[in-house]
PDB file of C-alpha atoms in Angstrom:
ATOM      1  CA  MET A   1       0.067  -0.044  -0.237  1.00  0.00           C
ATOM      2  CA  GLN A   2       1.217   3.280  -1.136  1.00  0.00           C
ATOM      3  CA  LYS A   3       0.510   6.267   0.298  1.00  0.00           C
ATOM      4  CA  THR A   4       1.133  10.174  -0.947  1.00  0.00           C
ATOM      5  CA  THR A   5       0.296  13.601   0.649  1.00  0.00           C
ATOM      6  CA  HIS A   6       1.571  15.548  -2.688  1.00  0.00           C
ATOM      7  CA  PRO A   7       1.038  13.708  -5.904  1.00  0.00           C
ATOM      8  CA  GLY A   8       0.488  17.248  -7.620  1.00  0.00           C
ATOM      9  CA  ILE A   9      -3.049  18.338  -6.482  1.00  0.00           C
ATOM     10  CA  ARG A  10      -4.168  21.697  -7.938  1.00  0.00           C
ATOM     11  CA  GLU A  11      -7.738  23.016  -6.428  1.00  0.00           C
ATOM     12  CA  PHE A  12     -10.315  25.097  -7.843  1.00  0.00           C
ATOM     13  CA  SER A  13     -12.790  27.022  -5.872  1.00  0.00           C
ATOM     14  CA  VAL A  14     -16.147  26.691  -7.982  1.00  0.00           C
ATOM     15  CA  ALA A  15     -18.723  28.034  -5.898  1.00  0.00           C
ATOM     16  CA  GLY A  16     -19.804  28.505  -2.086  1.00  0.00           C
ATOM     17  CA  ALA A  17     -19.367  25.722   0.479  1.00  0.00           C
ATOM     18  CA  GLU A  18     -23.100  25.943   0.385  1.00  0.00           C
ATOM     19  CA  GLU A  19     -23.799  25.031  -3.043  1.00  0.00           C
ATOM     20  CA  GLY A  20     -22.104  21.931  -3.951  1.00  0.00           C
ATOM     21  CA  PRO A  21     -20.262  21.125  -6.337  1.00  0.00           C
ATOM     22  CA  TYR A  22     -21.293  16.565  -6.063  1.00  0.00           C
ATOM     23  CA  GLY A  23     -21.111  15.382  -9.467  1.00  0.00           C
ATOM     24  CA  ILE A  24     -18.629  15.797 -12.561  1.00  0.00           C
ATOM     25  CA  ALA A  25     -17.848  14.603 -16.195  1.00  0.00           C
ATOM     26  CA  ALA A  26     -15.790  15.501 -19.114  1.00  0.00           C
ATOM     27  CA  GLY A  27     -18.240  17.330 -21.667  1.00  0.00           C
ATOM     28  CA  PRO A  28     -17.417  16.914 -25.800  1.00  0.00           C
ATOM     29  CA  ASP A  29     -16.435  20.429 -25.684  1.00  0.00           C
ATOM     30  CA  ASP A  30     -12.886  19.910 -23.395  1.00  0.00           C
ATOM     31  CA  ALA A  31     -13.786  20.748 -20.020  1.00  0.00           C
ATOM     32  CA  LEU A  32     -15.394  20.072 -16.758  1.00  0.00           C
ATOM     33  CA  TRP A  33     -19.377  19.991 -16.260  1.00  0.00           C
ATOM     34  CA  LEU A  34     -20.582  19.793 -13.144  1.00  0.00           C
ATOM     35  CA  THR A  35     -23.420  19.668 -10.534  1.00  0.00           C
ATOM     36  CA  PHE A  36     -24.514  21.852  -7.880  1.00  0.00           C
ATOM     37  CA  ALA A  37     -26.760  19.428  -5.433  1.00  0.00           C
ATOM     38  CA  GLN A  38     -27.294  22.504  -3.365  1.00  0.00           C
ATOM     39  CA  SER A  39     -28.116  25.708  -5.406  1.00  0.00           C
ATOM     40  CA  GLY A  40     -29.831  23.447  -8.414  1.00  0.00           C
ATOM     41  CA  GLU A  41     -27.253  24.721 -10.740  1.00  0.00           C
ATOM     42  CA  ILE A  42     -24.804  22.922 -13.969  1.00  0.00           C
ATOM     43  CA  ALA A  43     -21.674  24.468 -13.955  1.00  0.00           C
ATOM     44  CA  ARG A  44     -18.985  24.409 -17.159  1.00  0.00           C
ATOM     45  CA  LEU A  45     -15.265  24.615 -15.774  1.00  0.00           C
ATOM     46  CA  THR A  46     -12.593  25.051 -17.860  1.00  0.00           C
ATOM     47  CA  LEU A  47      -9.285  23.392 -17.842  1.00  0.00           C
ATOM     48  CA  ASP A  48      -7.864  26.836 -16.675  1.00  0.00           C
ATOM     49  CA  GLY A  49     -10.529  27.159 -14.001  1.00  0.00           C
ATOM     50  CA  GLN A  50     -12.608  29.974 -15.884  1.00  0.00           C
ATOM     51  CA  VAL A  51     -16.567  28.731 -14.590  1.00  0.00           C
ATOM     52  CA  SER A  52     -19.799  29.716 -16.005  1.00  0.00           C
ATOM     53  CA  ARG A  53     -23.068  28.521 -14.568  1.00  0.00           C
ATOM     54  CA  TYR A  54     -26.454  27.620 -15.609  1.00  0.00           C
ATOM     55  CA  SER A  55     -30.048  26.871 -13.738  1.00  0.00           C
ATOM     56  CA  ALA A  56     -30.819  23.526 -13.470  1.00  0.00           C
ATOM     57  CA  GLY A  57     -34.266  23.567 -12.714  1.00  0.00           C
ATOM     58  CA  SER A  58     -35.999  25.447  -9.653  1.00  0.00           C
ATOM     59  CA  ALA A  59     -33.197  26.162  -6.977  1.00  0.00           C
ATOM     60  CA  SER A  60     -34.411  22.935  -5.123  1.00  0.00           C
ATOM     61  CA  CYS A  61     -34.223  20.220  -8.030  1.00  0.00           C
ATOM     62  CA  ARG A  62     -30.447  18.562  -6.359  1.00  0.00           C
ATOM     63  CA  PRO A  63     -29.109  17.726  -9.437  1.00  0.00           C
ATOM     64  CA  THR A  64     -26.690  14.955  -8.292  1.00  0.00           C
ATOM     65  CA  VAL A  65     -25.085  12.532 -11.112  1.00  0.00           C
ATOM     66  CA  ILE A  66     -23.811  14.105 -15.091  1.00  0.00           C
ATOM     67  CA  THR A  67     -22.788  12.446 -17.845  1.00  0.00           C
ATOM     68  CA  ARG A  68     -21.792  13.153 -21.820  1.00  0.00           C
ATOM     69  CA  GLY A  69     -24.706  11.735 -23.686  1.00  0.00           C
ATOM     70  CA  PRO A  70     -24.469  10.295 -27.216  1.00  0.00           C
ATOM     71  CA  ASP A  71     -26.043  13.645 -28.681  1.00  0.00           C
ATOM     72  CA  GLY A  72     -23.087  15.803 -27.362  1.00  0.00           C
ATOM     73  CA  ALA A  73     -25.042  17.181 -24.572  1.00  0.00           C
ATOM     74  CA  LEU A  74     -24.426  16.603 -20.750  1.00  0.00           C
ATOM     75  CA  TRP A  75     -27.809  14.196 -19.486  1.00  0.00           C
ATOM     76  CA  PHE A  76     -28.054  14.235 -15.185  1.00  0.00           C
ATOM     77  CA  ALA A  77     -30.082  13.078 -12.384  1.00  0.00           C
ATOM     78  CA  ARG A  78     -32.062  15.580 -10.690  1.00  0.00           C
ATOM     79  CA  SER A  79     -34.013  14.477  -6.938  1.00  0.00           C
ATOM     80  CA  ASP A  80     -37.199  16.309  -7.815  1.00  0.00           C
ATOM     81  CA  GLY A  81     -38.185  13.109 -10.224  1.00  0.00           C
ATOM     82  CA  HIS A  82     -36.432  15.078 -13.486  1.00  0.00           C
ATOM     83  CA  ILE A  83     -33.756  13.751 -16.116  1.00  0.00           C
ATOM     84  CA  GLY A  84     -32.440  16.593 -17.328  1.00  0.00           C
ATOM     85  CA  ARG A  85     -30.613  17.869 -20.090  1.00  0.00           C
ATOM     86  CA  ILE A  86     -27.899  20.364 -21.062  1.00  0.00           C
ATOM     87  CA  THR A  87     -25.929  21.347 -23.846  1.00  0.00           C
ATOM     88  CA  THR A  88     -22.599  23.008 -23.422  1.00  0.00           C
ATOM     89  CA  GLY A  89     -24.144  26.358 -24.805  1.00  0.00           C
ATOM     90  CA  GLY A  90     -26.023  26.190 -21.321  1.00  0.00           C
ATOM     91  CA  GLU A  91     -29.684  25.515 -23.235  1.00  0.00           C
ATOM     92  CA  LEU A  92     -31.742  23.498 -20.900  1.00  0.00           C
ATOM     93  CA  THR A  93     -34.320  20.739 -21.385  1.00  0.00           C
ATOM     94  CA  GLU A  94     -36.439  19.023 -18.089  1.00  0.00           C
ATOM     95  CA  PHE A  95     -37.878  15.612 -19.125  1.00  0.00           C
ATOM     96  CA  ALA A  96     -40.745  14.476 -15.769  1.00  0.00           C
ATOM     97  CA  LEU A  97     -40.774  10.785 -15.024  1.00  0.00           C
ATOM     98  CA  PRO A  98     -44.229   9.261 -14.267  1.00  0.00           C
ATOM     99  CA  ASP A  99     -43.474   9.589 -10.389  1.00  0.00           C
ATOM    100  CA  LEU A 100     -41.939  12.742  -8.888  1.00  0.00           C
ATOM    101  CA  ALA A 101     -41.148  10.858  -5.877  1.00  0.00           C
ATOM    102  CA  ALA A 102     -38.636   8.305  -7.937  1.00  0.00           C
ATOM    103  CA  ASN A 103     -35.334  10.022  -6.455  1.00  0.00           C
ATOM    104  CA  PRO A 104     -33.201   9.337  -9.843  1.00  0.00           C
ATOM    105  CA  PHE A 105     -29.259   8.891  -8.899  1.00  0.00           C
ATOM    106  CA  GLY A 106     -27.022   6.964 -11.587  1.00  0.00           C
ATOM    107  CA  ILE A 107     -27.256   7.925 -15.687  1.00  0.00           C
ATOM    108  CA  CYS A 108     -24.898   6.855 -18.150  1.00  0.00           C
ATOM    109  CA  ALA A 109     -25.424   6.927 -22.013  1.00  0.00           C
ATOM    110  CA  GLY A 110     -26.006   3.030 -23.111  1.00  0.00           C
ATOM    111  CA  PRO A 111     -24.918   1.316 -25.973  1.00  0.00           C
ATOM    112  CA  ASP A 112     -28.182   1.490 -28.010  1.00  0.00           C
ATOM    113  CA  GLY A 113     -27.992   5.502 -28.022  1.00  0.00           C
ATOM    114  CA  ALA A 114     -30.251   5.347 -25.153  1.00  0.00           C
ATOM    115  CA  MET A 115     -29.353   7.147 -21.876  1.00  0.00           C
ATOM    116  CA  TRP A 116     -30.288   4.276 -18.933  1.00  0.00           C
ATOM    117  CA  PHE A 117     -30.841   5.978 -14.850  1.00  0.00           C
ATOM    118  CA  THR A 118     -31.557   4.383 -11.850  1.00  0.00           C
ATOM    119  CA  GLU A 119     -34.467   4.989  -9.214  1.00  0.00           C
ATOM    120  CA  MET A 120     -33.745   4.605  -5.905  1.00  0.00           C
ATOM    121  CA  SER A 121     -36.536   5.192  -4.864  1.00  0.00           C
ATOM    122  CA  THR A 122     -38.724   2.587  -6.863  1.00  0.00           C
ATOM    123  CA  ASP A 123     -36.110  -0.261  -7.024  1.00  0.00           C
ATOM    124  CA  ARG A 124     -36.672   0.990 -11.097  1.00  0.00           C
ATOM    125  CA  ILE A 125     -34.100   0.669 -13.896  1.00  0.00           C
ATOM    126  CA  GLY A 126     -35.007   3.784 -16.513  1.00  0.00           C
ATOM    127  CA  ARG A 127     -34.557   5.014 -20.190  1.00  0.00           C
ATOM    128  CA  ILE A 128     -34.744   7.640 -21.653  1.00  0.00           C
ATOM    129  CA  THR A 129     -34.055   8.608 -25.558  1.00  0.00           C
ATOM    130  CA  VAL A 130     -32.516  11.632 -26.544  1.00  0.00           C
ATOM    131  CA  HIS A 131     -36.035  12.617 -27.201  1.00  0.00           C
ATOM    132  CA  GLY A 132     -37.088  12.026 -24.120  1.00  0.00           C
ATOM    133  CA  ASP A 133     -39.622   8.977 -24.459  1.00  0.00           C
ATOM    134  CA  ILE A 134     -39.606   6.935 -21.003  1.00  0.00           C
ATOM    135  CA  SER A 135     -39.644   3.958 -20.385  1.00  0.00           C
ATOM    136  CA  HIS A 136     -39.019   1.111 -17.026  1.00  0.00           C
ATOM    137  CA  PHE A 137     -37.589  -1.547 -16.143  1.00  0.00           C
ATOM    138  CA  ALA A 138     -38.226  -3.215 -12.182  1.00  0.00           C
ATOM    139  CA  LEU A 139     -35.877  -4.955 -10.646  1.00  0.00           C
ATOM    140  CA  PRO A 140     -36.483  -8.130  -8.315  1.00  0.00           C
ATOM    141  CA  VAL A 141     -35.859  -6.663  -4.816  1.00  0.00           C
ATOM    142  CA  ALA A 142     -37.140  -4.167  -2.805  1.00  0.00           C
ATOM    143  CA  GLY A 143     -35.305  -1.697  -1.298  1.00  0.00           C
ATOM    144  CA  ALA A 144     -32.958  -2.402  -2.649  1.00  0.00           C
ATOM    145  CA  PHE A 145     -31.381   1.610  -3.291  1.00  0.00           C
ATOM    146  CA  PRO A 146     -29.918   0.799  -6.840  1.00  0.00           C
ATOM    147  CA  SER A 147     -27.469   3.457  -7.388  1.00  0.00           C
ATOM    148  CA  PHE A 148     -24.292   3.933  -9.978  1.00  0.00           C
ATOM    149  CA  ILE A 149     -24.859   2.214 -13.251  1.00  0.00           C
ATOM    150  CA  THR A 150     -22.324   1.820 -15.975  1.00  0.00           C
ATOM    151  CA  PRO A 151     -22.093   0.212 -19.867  1.00  0.00           C
ATOM    152  CA  GLY A 152     -20.539  -3.166 -19.414  1.00  0.00           C
ATOM    153  CA  PRO A 153     -18.105  -4.750 -21.472  1.00  0.00           C
ATOM    154  CA  ASP A 154     -21.089  -6.987 -23.130  1.00  0.00           C
ATOM    155  CA  GLY A 155     -23.670  -4.584 -24.232  1.00  0.00           C
ATOM    156  CA  ALA A 156     -25.598  -4.605 -20.827  1.00  0.00           C
ATOM    157  CA  LEU A 157     -25.477  -2.032 -18.860  1.00  0.00           C
ATOM    158  CA  TRP A 158     -24.231  -2.538 -14.912  1.00  0.00           C
ATOM    159  CA  PHE A 159     -25.232  -1.120 -11.341  1.00  0.00           C
ATOM    160  CA  THR A 160     -25.463  -1.013  -7.998  1.00  0.00           C
ATOM    161  CA  LEU A 161     -27.639  -2.178  -5.663  1.00  0.00           C
ATOM    162  CA  ASN A 162     -26.660  -0.610  -2.381  1.00  0.00           C
ATOM    163  CA  GLN A 163     -29.113  -1.989   0.583  1.00  0.00           C
ATOM    164  CA  ALA A 164     -29.288  -5.435  -1.486  1.00  0.00           C
ATOM    165  CA  ASP A 165     -25.757  -5.748  -1.239  1.00  0.00           C
ATOM    166  CA  ALA A 166     -25.334  -6.653  -4.830  1.00  0.00           C
ATOM    167  CA  ILE A 167     -24.710  -5.658  -8.769  1.00  0.00           C
ATOM    168  CA  GLY A 168     -27.237  -5.672 -10.852  1.00  0.00           C
ATOM    169  CA  ARG A 169     -27.468  -6.420 -15.032  1.00  0.00           C
ATOM    170  CA  ILE A 170     -29.885  -5.443 -17.656  1.00  0.00           C
ATOM    171  CA  ASP A 171     -29.423  -6.625 -20.850  1.00  0.00           C
ATOM    172  CA  LEU A 172     -31.453  -3.915 -23.633  1.00  0.00           C
ATOM    173  CA  ASP A 173     -34.489  -5.872 -23.208  1.00  0.00           C
ATOM    174  CA  GLY A 174     -34.997  -5.557 -19.676  1.00  0.00           C
ATOM    175  CA  GLU A 175     -33.524  -9.182 -18.648  1.00  0.00           C
ATOM    176  CA  VAL A 176     -31.913  -8.494 -15.293  1.00  0.00           C
ATOM    177  CA  ALA A 177     -29.391 -10.468 -13.452  1.00  0.00           C
ATOM    178  CA  LEU A 178     -27.887 -10.252  -9.659  1.00  0.00           C
ATOM    179  CA  HIS A 179     -24.588 -11.402  -7.927  1.00  0.00           C
ATOM    180  CA  SER A 180     -24.265 -11.052  -4.496  1.00  0.00           C
ATOM    181  CA  LEU A 181     -21.650  -9.194  -2.652  1.00  0.00           C
ATOM    182  CA  PRO A 182     -20.552 -10.165   0.515  1.00  0.00           C
ATOM    183  CA  GLY A 183     -22.745  -8.542   3.571  1.00  0.00           C
ATOM    184  CA  GLY A 184     -22.117  -5.190   4.748  1.00  0.00           C
ATOM    185  CA  THR A 185     -20.904  -4.059   1.703  1.00  0.00           C
ATOM    186  CA  ALA A 186     -23.013  -1.284   0.345  1.00  0.00           C
ATOM    187  CA  PRO A 187     -21.457  -0.914  -3.234  1.00  0.00           C
ATOM    188  CA  VAL A 188     -22.118   3.044  -4.578  1.00  0.00           C
ATOM    189  CA  GLY A 189     -20.076   3.949  -7.532  1.00  0.00           C
ATOM    190  CA  ILE A 190     -19.155   1.184 -10.651  1.00  0.00           C
ATOM    191  CA  THR A 191     -16.711   2.022 -13.518  1.00  0.00           C
ATOM    192  CA  CYS A 192     -16.276  -0.468 -16.821  1.00  0.00           C
ATOM    193  CA  GLY A 193     -12.291  -0.690 -16.617  1.00  0.00           C
ATOM    194  CA  SER A 194     -10.023  -0.938 -19.641  1.00  0.00           C
ATOM    195  CA  ASP A 195      -9.709  -4.960 -18.655  1.00  0.00           C
ATOM    196  CA  GLY A 196     -13.096  -5.872 -19.264  1.00  0.00           C
ATOM    197  CA  ALA A 197     -14.421  -6.282 -15.380  1.00  0.00           C
ATOM    198  CA  LEU A 198     -16.387  -3.656 -13.702  1.00  0.00           C
ATOM    199  CA  TRP A 199     -14.775  -2.384 -10.565  1.00  0.00           C
ATOM    200  CA  PHE A 200     -16.979  -0.617  -7.645  1.00  0.00           C
ATOM    201  CA  VAL A 201     -16.321   0.581  -4.374  1.00  0.00           C
ATOM    202  CA  GLY A 202     -18.073  -0.445  -1.472  1.00  0.00           C
ATOM    203  CA  ILE A 203     -18.911   2.222   0.788  1.00  0.00           C
ATOM    204  CA  ALA A 204     -20.035   0.355   4.572  1.00  0.00           C
ATOM    205  CA  ALA A 205     -17.328  -2.098   3.780  1.00  0.00           C
ATOM    206  CA  GLY A 206     -14.030   0.432   2.605  1.00  0.00           C
ATOM    207  CA  LYS A 207     -13.044  -1.528  -0.365  1.00  0.00           C
ATOM    208  CA  VAL A 208     -13.251  -1.835  -3.794  1.00  0.00           C
ATOM    209  CA  GLY A 209     -14.055  -4.990  -6.025  1.00  0.00           C
ATOM    210  CA  ARG A 210     -13.798  -5.802  -9.426  1.00  0.00           C
ATOM    211  CA  LEU A 211     -16.386  -8.322 -10.903  1.00  0.00           C
ATOM    212  CA  GLU A 212     -15.781 -10.193 -14.218  1.00  0.00           C
ATOM    213  CA  VAL A 213     -19.078 -10.381 -16.097  1.00  0.00           C
ATOM    214  CA  ASP A 214     -18.723 -14.595 -15.546  1.00  0.00           C
ATOM    215  CA  GLY A 215     -19.522 -13.152 -11.732  1.00  0.00           C
ATOM    216  CA  THR A 216     -15.770 -13.725 -10.420  1.00  0.00           C
ATOM    217  CA  LEU A 217     -15.151 -11.429  -7.659  1.00  0.00           C
ATOM    218  CA  ARG A 218     -12.355  -9.820  -5.632  1.00  0.00           C
ATOM    219  CA  GLU A 219     -12.130  -7.506  -3.313  1.00  0.00           C
ATOM    220  CA  PHE A 220      -9.322  -5.133  -1.841  1.00  0.00           C
ATOM    221  CA  PRO A 221      -9.887  -3.084   1.555  1.00  0.00           C
ATOM    222  CA  LEU A 222      -8.220   0.298   1.587  1.00  0.00           C
ATOM    223  CA  ALA A 223      -6.512   1.305   4.194  1.00  0.00           C
ATOM    224  CA  ALA A 224      -8.817   3.377   6.624  1.00  0.00           C
ATOM    225  CA  PRO A 225     -11.664   1.250   7.562  1.00  0.00           C
ATOM    226  CA  GLY A 226     -13.660   4.165   7.511  1.00  0.00           C
ATOM    227  CA  ALA A 227     -12.244   5.405   4.171  1.00  0.00           C
ATOM    228  CA  LYS A 228     -16.298   5.627   2.918  1.00  0.00           C
ATOM    229  CA  PRO A 229     -15.932   5.100  -1.089  1.00  0.00           C
ATOM    230  CA  HIS A 230     -18.501   6.861  -3.029  1.00  0.00           C
ATOM    231  CA  ALA A 231     -17.156   7.280  -6.885  1.00  0.00           C
ATOM    232  CA  ILE A 232     -15.272   5.407  -9.044  1.00  0.00           C
ATOM    233  CA  THR A 233     -13.949   5.714 -12.707  1.00  0.00           C
ATOM    234  CA  ALA A 234     -12.094   4.283 -15.097  1.00  0.00           C
ATOM    235  CA  ALA A 235      -8.613   5.990 -16.969  1.00  0.00           C
ATOM    236  CA  PRO A 236      -7.626   4.907 -20.287  1.00  0.00           C
ATOM    237  CA  SER A 237      -4.383   4.253 -18.874  1.00  0.00           C
ATOM    238  CA  GLY A 238      -6.138   0.870 -17.121  1.00  0.00           C
ATOM    239  CA  ASP A 239      -6.006   2.531 -13.711  1.00  0.00           C
ATOM    240  CA  CYS A 240      -9.079   3.094 -11.921  1.00  0.00           C
ATOM    241  CA  TRP A 241      -9.266   6.334  -9.348  1.00  0.00           C
ATOM    242  CA  PHE A 242     -12.075   6.470  -7.023  1.00  0.00           C
ATOM    243  CA  THR A 243     -12.844   8.679  -4.197  1.00  0.00           C
ATOM    244  CA  GLN A 244     -12.820   8.399  -0.273  1.00  0.00           C
ATOM    245  CA  TRP A 245     -15.031  11.119   1.092  1.00  0.00           C
ATOM    246  CA  GLY A 246     -14.605   9.610   4.713  1.00  0.00           C
ATOM    247  CA  ALA A 247     -10.794   9.820   4.538  1.00  0.00           C
ATOM    248  CA  ASN A 248     -10.445  12.614   2.524  1.00  0.00           C
ATOM    249  CA  ARG A 249      -8.696  11.324   0.055  1.00  0.00           C
ATOM    250  CA  VAL A 250      -8.578  10.134  -3.579  1.00  0.00           C
ATOM    251  CA  GLY A 251      -7.497   6.628  -4.789  1.00  0.00           C
ATOM    252  CA  ARG A 252      -6.464   5.135  -7.417  1.00  0.00           C
ATOM    253  CA  ILE A 253      -6.038   1.130  -8.829  1.00  0.00           C
ATOM    254  CA  THR A 254      -4.400  -0.609 -10.741  1.00  0.00           C
ATOM    255  CA  PRO A 255      -5.502  -3.888 -12.819  1.00  0.00           C
ATOM    256  CA  ASP A 256      -3.594  -6.314 -10.732  1.00  0.00           C
ATOM    257  CA  GLY A 257      -5.173  -4.330  -7.263  1.00  0.00           C
ATOM    258  CA  HIS A 258      -2.304  -2.152  -6.073  1.00  0.00           C
ATOM    259  CA  ILE A 259      -3.626   0.623  -4.516  1.00  0.00           C
ATOM    260  CA  ALA A 260      -2.232   4.287  -4.276  1.00  0.00           C
ATOM    261  CA  GLU A 261      -3.697   7.184  -2.071  1.00  0.00           C
ATOM    262  CA  TYR A 262      -3.644  10.503  -1.846  1.00  0.00           C
ATOM    263  CA  ASP A 263      -4.762  12.771   0.757  1.00  0.00           C
ATOM    264  CA  LEU A 264      -7.007  16.203  -0.907  1.00  0.00           C
ATOM    265  CA  PRO A 265      -5.087  19.447   0.894  1.00  0.00           C
ATOM    266  CA  THR A 266      -7.752  20.405   2.282  1.00  0.00           C
ATOM    267  CA  ALA A 267      -9.363  19.603   5.358  1.00  0.00           C
ATOM    268  CA  GLY A 268     -12.666  17.928   5.774  1.00  0.00           C
ATOM    269  CA  SER A 269     -13.618  18.589   1.334  1.00  0.00           C
ATOM    270  CA  GLU A 270     -16.095  15.707   1.493  1.00  0.00           C
ATOM    271  CA  PRO A 271     -14.902  14.315  -2.635  1.00  0.00           C
ATOM    272  CA  HIS A 272     -17.755  12.692  -4.435  1.00  0.00           C
ATOM    273  CA  GLY A 273     -18.104  12.532  -7.652  1.00  0.00           C
ATOM    274  CA  ILE A 274     -15.102  12.169  -9.866  1.00  0.00           C
ATOM    275  CA  ALA A 275     -13.822  11.681 -13.506  1.00  0.00           C
ATOM    276  CA  ILE A 276     -10.765  11.983 -16.131  1.00  0.00           C
ATOM    277  CA  GLY A 277     -10.171  15.206 -18.034  1.00  0.00           C
ATOM    278  CA  PRO A 278      -9.787  15.943 -21.188  1.00  0.00           C
ATOM    279  CA  ASP A 279      -6.379  15.850 -20.046  1.00  0.00           C
ATOM    280  CA  GLY A 280      -6.095  12.554 -18.884  1.00  0.00           C
ATOM    281  CA  ALA A 281      -5.988  14.195 -15.116  1.00  0.00           C
ATOM    282  CA  ALA A 282      -8.179  12.721 -12.356  1.00  0.00           C
ATOM    283  CA  TRP A 283     -10.274  15.645 -11.514  1.00  0.00           C
ATOM    284  CA  THR A 284     -12.943  14.832  -8.597  1.00  0.00           C
ATOM    285  CA  ALA A 285     -16.060  17.460  -6.935  1.00  0.00           C
ATOM    286  CA  LEU A 286     -15.322  19.120  -3.528  1.00  0.00           C
ATOM    287  CA  GLU A 287     -18.377  19.052  -1.217  1.00  0.00           C
ATOM    288  CA  ILE A 288     -16.494  22.511   0.037  1.00  0.00           C
ATOM    289  CA  GLY A 289     -17.807  25.058  -3.268  1.00  0.00           C
ATOM    290  CA  SER A 290     -14.277  23.588  -4.845  1.00  0.00           C
ATOM    291  CA  VAL A 291     -12.655  21.354  -7.619  1.00  0.00           C
ATOM    292  CA  ALA A 292      -9.394  18.689  -7.418  1.00  0.00           C
ATOM    293  CA  ARG A 293      -7.600  17.965 -10.177  1.00  0.00           C
ATOM    294  CA  ILE A 294      -4.683  15.208  -8.900  1.00  0.00           C
ATOM    295  CA  THR A 295      -1.866  14.017 -10.936  1.00  0.00           C
ATOM    296  CA  HIS A 296       0.965  11.171 -10.590  1.00  0.00           C
ATOM    297  CA  ASP A 297       3.900  10.148 -11.989  1.00  0.00           C
ATOM    298  CA  HIS A 298       3.695   7.114 -13.939  1.00  0.00           C
TER     299      HIS A 298
END
């Protein structure tokens, strides 16, 4: 286990501490896009720290996870029961879900040209076309709290079931399969690695997991039992980067399971979303109102 205090971290102030940010994604315009969950806004951050802010809807709409869509726009989930779409020019479109209490959270682009999302309060997976047509698929478990979702290496979508201690798989026809995890894992973030496996983080167990499509599981514990890893993203290098809001760190894991952990310079910064920027660095959203850019020596 390697621990590095100063791997090359630069922080950018982007908002007030009471505004967020929460989610982060690389856009098609060589910029980072953020959700401000507390102020109901979307922000664009250039690589040199310039910030533009746009409304995500009402001030209380609580945008969370954001991702790039197949149409060149950014798509995001809103806790008020909407899916949002914003162009790189700041034009917003809102799509209301049939159940406004559904609490959508994770969202990703699927291999079918549509966006797929989780609904934490309804135990469903949703699909929305770029034109706004919505369909739903029920999960075979209640109270599972589906969280993040990612396209897999097999043409299906993979997602975490935080309260069911499981990873789910849904194909484009809506067929669902579940892979059980050890009790007390509470998976949240998930991503597809360049090695063809699904990498996820267990917020309660303090571990990073690697799941192959055949169900083979490996787990890698973190240094701090209370690390509370939250989000994870795959880098083109083959590594995965993840946030640890309980330990105030960002971690990096290689395909063979070697973990490096980097302390963030500001105490209590609450790192949540993480993405690989257009410059190849890892960028993480800090709820204290900042974004951190992290690099390391190969």
